[in-house]
Amino acid sequence: KAGVTQTPRYLIKTRGQQVTLSCSPISGHRSVSWYQQTPGQGLQFLFEYFSETQRNKGNFPGRFSGRQFSNSRSEMNVSTLELGDSALYLCASSLAAVAGNTGELFFGEGSRLTVL
Amino acid sequence: KQEVTQIPAALSVPEGENLVLNCSFTDSAIYNLQWFRQDPGKGLTSLLLIQSSQREQTSGRLNASLDKSSGRSTLYIAASQPGDSATYLCAVKDFGNEKLTFGTGTRLTIIP
């Protein structure tokens, strides 16, 4: 069974540009979450999607957005990039924490974004 | 607001020793608690998940315990090996929310 797949793995952008990251969840998982990891802030929750609907959102500016498609694949977009957006962006999928499910999250390898 | 703390931030132990990593959280109304391992530059690997109704979970040389009333969890690693060197993160999921709140991690180094 394939794990969570994130693309691209590495990318370099300049300030002011925008970037789109992609995440394919484990087959059958309908919940997809995104996290930002930086040395200073650790792992911070960005947002979570379930059945194409954003259910939860973290404390990030509106430059950070996402969406989920009918096949549960998800993308996140960051517009007007700033130096501080340099981070490892991690995607996780799960069956969602409902009765009968453990709610265990499985993470991808991440997309390493460097903003110059 | 849930807050998760892991102490110490770094730990070095000789190979073969048993060790305990600590995790504490402020709000006991959790759905589950998950322990992860992260190697440098890599994603997170799920090690163990403990549901709020459980007291412990075991997988191989790993054992995780949960005490909700005191807001604490421990990860016990038996007979440590150099391959166990990594950063270990604990994370809690609150009821009604898919969001995980992470601790800052413990960077573990096993000395051969």
Short mmCIF file of C-alpha atoms in Angstrom, two decimals:
data_model
loop_
_atom_site.label_atom_id
_atom_site.label_comp_id
_atom_site.label_asym_id
_atom_site.label_seq_id
_atom_site.Cartn_x
_atom_site.Cartn_y
_atom_site.Cartn_z
CA LYS A 1 0.00 0.00 0.00
CA ALA A 2 1.55 3.29 -1.08
CA GLY A 3 2.20 5.92 1.56
CA VAL A 4 1.57 9.65 1.45
CA THR A 5 3.27 11.17 -1.59
CA GLN A 6 4.35 14.78 -1.75
CA THR A 7 5.68 16.65 -4.75
CA PRO A 8 7.97 18.36 -5.39
CA ARG A 9 10.45 17.28 -2.74
CA TYR A 10 12.63 20.36 -3.09
CA LEU A 11 12.10 23.74 -4.64
CA ILE A 12 13.67 27.17 -4.62
CA LYS A 13 11.68 30.34 -5.15
CA THR A 14 12.34 34.06 -4.84
CA ARG A 15 10.44 36.56 -2.73
CA GLY A 16 7.15 37.60 -4.23
CA GLN A 17 6.63 34.43 -6.23
CA GLN A 18 3.95 31.87 -5.52
CA VAL A 19 4.23 28.12 -5.05
CA THR A 20 1.92 25.12 -5.23
CA LEU A 21 2.64 21.90 -3.37
CA SER A 22 0.86 18.63 -3.98
CA CYS A 23 -0.09 15.75 -1.70
CA SER A 24 -1.56 12.34 -2.58
CA PRO A 25 -2.94 10.60 0.51
CA ILE A 26 -2.98 6.92 1.31
CA SER A 27 -5.68 5.17 -0.67
CA GLY A 28 -8.98 5.35 1.20
CA HIS A 29 -7.96 8.27 3.42
CA ARG A 30 -10.26 11.25 3.06
CA SER A 31 -8.69 13.60 5.58
CA VAL A 32 -5.59 15.53 4.52
CA SER A 33 -3.74 17.94 6.79
CA TRP A 34 -0.84 20.29 6.13
CA TYR A 35 1.89 21.35 8.54
CA GLN A 36 4.78 23.77 8.36
CA GLN A 37 8.03 22.85 10.10
CA THR A 38 10.71 25.42 10.85
CA PRO A 39 13.64 25.32 13.28
CA GLY A 40 12.23 28.26 15.24
CA GLN A 41 8.53 27.38 15.42
CA GLY A 42 8.57 23.61 15.16
CA LEU A 43 5.55 21.93 13.60
CA GLN A 44 2.61 24.25 13.03
CA PHE A 45 -0.81 23.21 11.75
CA LEU A 46 -1.88 24.92 8.53
CA PHE A 47 -5.23 23.39 7.61
CA GLU A 48 -7.19 20.19 7.23
CA TYR A 49 -9.49 19.04 4.44
CA PHE A 50 -12.09 16.31 4.42
CA SER A 51 -14.22 15.46 1.40
CA GLU A 52 -13.14 18.64 -0.38
CA THR A 53 -14.09 20.87 2.56
CA GLN A 54 -11.72 22.78 4.78
CA ARG A 55 -12.69 21.83 8.33
CA ASN A 56 -9.89 23.37 10.36
CA LYS A 57 -7.45 26.18 9.82
CA GLY A 58 -4.39 27.25 11.75
CA ASN A 59 -3.12 30.75 12.45
CA PHE A 60 -1.50 31.55 9.15
CA PRO A 61 -2.08 34.56 6.90
CA GLY A 62 -4.41 34.39 3.92
CA ARG A 63 -1.40 33.93 1.62
CA PHE A 64 -1.58 30.29 2.61
CA SER A 65 -4.44 28.44 0.99
CA GLY A 66 -5.34 24.93 0.03
CA ARG A 67 -7.87 22.74 -1.64
CA GLN A 68 -8.82 19.11 -1.95
CA PHE A 69 -10.04 17.30 -5.00
CA SER A 70 -12.69 14.62 -5.33
CA ASN A 71 -10.00 11.91 -5.33
CA SER A 72 -8.75 13.27 -1.94
CA ARG A 73 -5.53 14.62 -3.41
CA SER A 74 -4.72 18.01 -1.97
CA GLU A 75 -2.73 21.06 -2.93
CA MET A 76 -1.53 23.99 -0.90
CA ASN A 77 -0.58 27.34 -2.33
CA VAL A 78 1.52 30.12 -0.90
CA SER A 79 1.34 33.45 -2.67
CA THR A 80 3.67 36.44 -2.42
CA LEU A 81 6.43 34.38 -0.83
CA GLU A 82 8.46 35.81 2.02
CA LEU A 83 11.84 34.71 3.33
CA GLY A 84 10.14 33.39 6.46
CA ASP A 85 8.13 30.93 4.39
CA SER A 86 11.24 28.82 3.95
CA ALA A 87 10.33 25.56 5.65
CA LEU A 88 9.56 21.89 5.33
CA TYR A 89 5.90 21.50 4.41
CA LEU A 90 4.44 18.21 5.54
CA CYS A 91 1.24 16.59 4.46
CA ALA A 92 -0.56 13.94 6.49
CA SER A 93 -3.53 11.73 5.74
CA SER A 94 -5.88 9.77 7.95
CA LEU A 95 -9.22 8.05 8.07
CA ALA A 96 -10.35 10.92 10.34
CA ALA A 97 -11.10 10.65 14.03
CA VAL A 98 -14.60 9.22 14.02
CA ALA A 99 -16.04 6.25 15.85
CA GLY A 100 -14.24 3.09 14.83
CA ASN A 101 -11.18 4.88 13.52
CA THR A 102 -8.02 5.45 15.49
CA GLY A 103 -7.44 8.81 13.81
CA GLU A 104 -3.80 7.92 13.25
CA LEU A 105 -1.98 10.34 10.98
CA PHE A 106 0.53 9.23 8.37
CA PHE A 107 2.98 11.76 7.01
CA GLY A 108 4.73 12.18 3.70
CA GLU A 109 8.42 13.01 3.25
CA GLY A 110 7.65 16.70 2.87
CA SER A 111 8.39 19.46 0.40
CA ARG A 112 11.43 21.57 1.28
CA LEU A 113 10.82 25.16 0.19
CA THR A 114 13.64 27.68 0.12
CA VAL A 115 12.77 31.31 -0.51
CA LEU A 116 15.64 33.55 -1.63
CA LYS B 1 -5.33 26.04 24.08
CA GLN B 2 -3.45 22.76 24.08
CA GLU B 3 0.27 22.98 24.72
CA VAL B 4 2.69 20.07 24.47
CA THR B 5 6.12 20.02 26.07
CA GLN B 6 8.99 17.58 25.65
CA ILE B 7 11.94 17.53 28.01
CA PRO B 8 14.84 17.17 27.53
CA ALA B 9 15.41 18.79 24.15
CA ALA B 10 18.40 16.53 23.56
CA LEU B 11 19.63 13.27 25.05
CA SER B 12 22.74 11.16 24.49
CA VAL B 13 23.03 7.64 25.85
CA PRO B 14 25.42 4.70 25.25
CA GLU B 15 24.24 1.87 23.06
CA GLY B 16 22.36 -0.87 24.87
CA GLU B 17 20.83 1.32 27.54
CA ASN B 18 17.12 1.60 28.18
CA LEU B 19 15.75 5.12 28.07
CA VAL B 20 12.59 7.14 28.61
CA LEU B 21 11.39 10.17 26.69
CA ASN B 22 8.83 12.45 28.27
CA CYS B 23 5.86 14.35 26.91
CA SER B 24 3.40 16.52 28.83
CA PHE B 25 0.23 18.26 27.68
CA THR B 26 -2.00 20.86 29.29
CA ASP B 27 -5.53 19.80 28.31
CA SER B 28 -6.48 16.25 29.26
CA ALA B 29 -9.50 16.14 26.92
CA ILE B 30 -7.57 14.40 24.17
CA TYR B 31 -8.74 11.96 21.51
CA ASN B 32 -5.36 10.30 21.14
CA LEU B 33 -1.63 10.79 21.49
CA GLN B 34 0.85 9.81 18.83
CA TRP B 35 4.63 9.35 18.97
CA PHE B 36 6.68 10.01 15.86
CA ARG B 37 10.25 9.68 14.80
CA GLN B 38 11.93 12.09 12.41
CA ASP B 39 15.30 11.57 10.77
CA PRO B 40 17.18 14.66 9.53
CA GLY B 41 15.52 16.19 6.47
CA LYS B 42 12.83 13.52 6.42
CA GLY B 43 9.15 13.28 7.14
CA LEU B 44 7.55 11.86 10.27
CA THR B 45 7.27 8.13 10.89
CA SER B 46 4.47 7.07 13.19
CA LEU B 47 5.74 4.87 16.02
CA LEU B 48 2.84 4.37 18.37
CA LEU B 49 -0.64 5.74 18.86
CA ILE B 50 -2.49 5.62 22.18
CA GLN B 51 -6.20 6.22 22.29
CA SER B 52 -7.54 8.28 25.18
CA SER B 53 -9.11 5.15 26.70
CA GLN B 54 -5.81 3.24 26.66
CA ARG B 55 -2.95 3.24 29.15
CA GLU B 56 -0.15 1.94 26.95
CA GLN B 57 0.87 0.56 23.59
CA THR B 58 3.83 -1.60 22.64
CA SER B 59 5.66 -2.22 19.40
CA GLY B 60 8.86 -4.22 19.49
CA ARG B 61 11.37 -2.43 21.73
CA LEU B 62 9.07 0.57 22.14
CA ASN B 63 6.46 1.08 24.81
CA ALA B 64 4.36 4.21 25.18
CA SER B 65 2.25 5.01 28.20
CA LEU B 66 -0.47 7.58 28.75
CA ASP B 67 -1.70 9.17 31.97
CA LYS B 68 -4.42 11.60 31.00
CA SER B 69 -5.13 12.77 34.52
CA SER B 70 -1.60 14.05 34.93
CA GLY B 71 -1.23 15.10 31.29
CA ARG B 72 1.78 12.92 30.65
CA SER B 73 3.05 10.31 28.26
CA THR B 74 6.33 8.46 28.16
CA LEU B 75 8.09 6.59 25.38
CA TYR B 76 10.29 3.79 26.63
CA ILE B 77 12.99 2.44 24.33
CA ALA B 78 14.62 -0.80 25.39
CA ALA B 79 18.15 -1.88 24.48
CA SER B 80 18.89 1.23 22.45
CA GLN B 81 20.75 0.96 19.13
CA PRO B 82 22.62 3.54 17.02
CA GLY B 83 19.79 3.31 14.48
CA ASP B 84 17.45 4.75 17.11
CA SER B 85 19.21 8.11 16.80
CA ALA B 86 16.61 10.60 15.58
CA THR B 87 14.26 13.28 16.84
CA TYR B 88 11.23 11.95 18.66
CA LEU B 89 8.04 13.98 18.65
CA CYS B 90 4.83 13.51 20.54
CA ALA B 91 1.57 15.01 19.36
CA VAL B 92 -1.94 15.12 20.77
CA LYS B 93 -5.25 15.27 18.98
CA ASP B 94 -8.12 16.93 20.81
CA PHE B 95 -11.73 15.83 20.51
CA GLY B 96 -13.63 17.26 17.56
CA ASN B 97 -10.51 18.42 15.79
CA GLU B 98 -8.22 16.70 13.31
CA LYS B 99 -5.38 19.03 14.21
CA LEU B 100 -2.32 17.62 15.95
CA THR B 101 -0.51 19.75 18.49
CA PHE B 102 3.16 18.84 18.54
CA GLY B 103 5.84 19.07 21.14
CA THR B 104 9.21 20.49 20.16
CA GLY B 105 10.81 17.07 20.19
CA THR B 106 13.72 15.30 21.86
CA ARG B 107 16.82 14.79 19.75
CA LEU B 108 18.18 11.38 20.72
CA THR B 109 21.74 10.27 20.03
CA ILE B 110 22.80 6.69 20.74
CA ILE B 111 26.56 6.44 21.17
CA PRO B 112 28.09 3.22 19.77
#
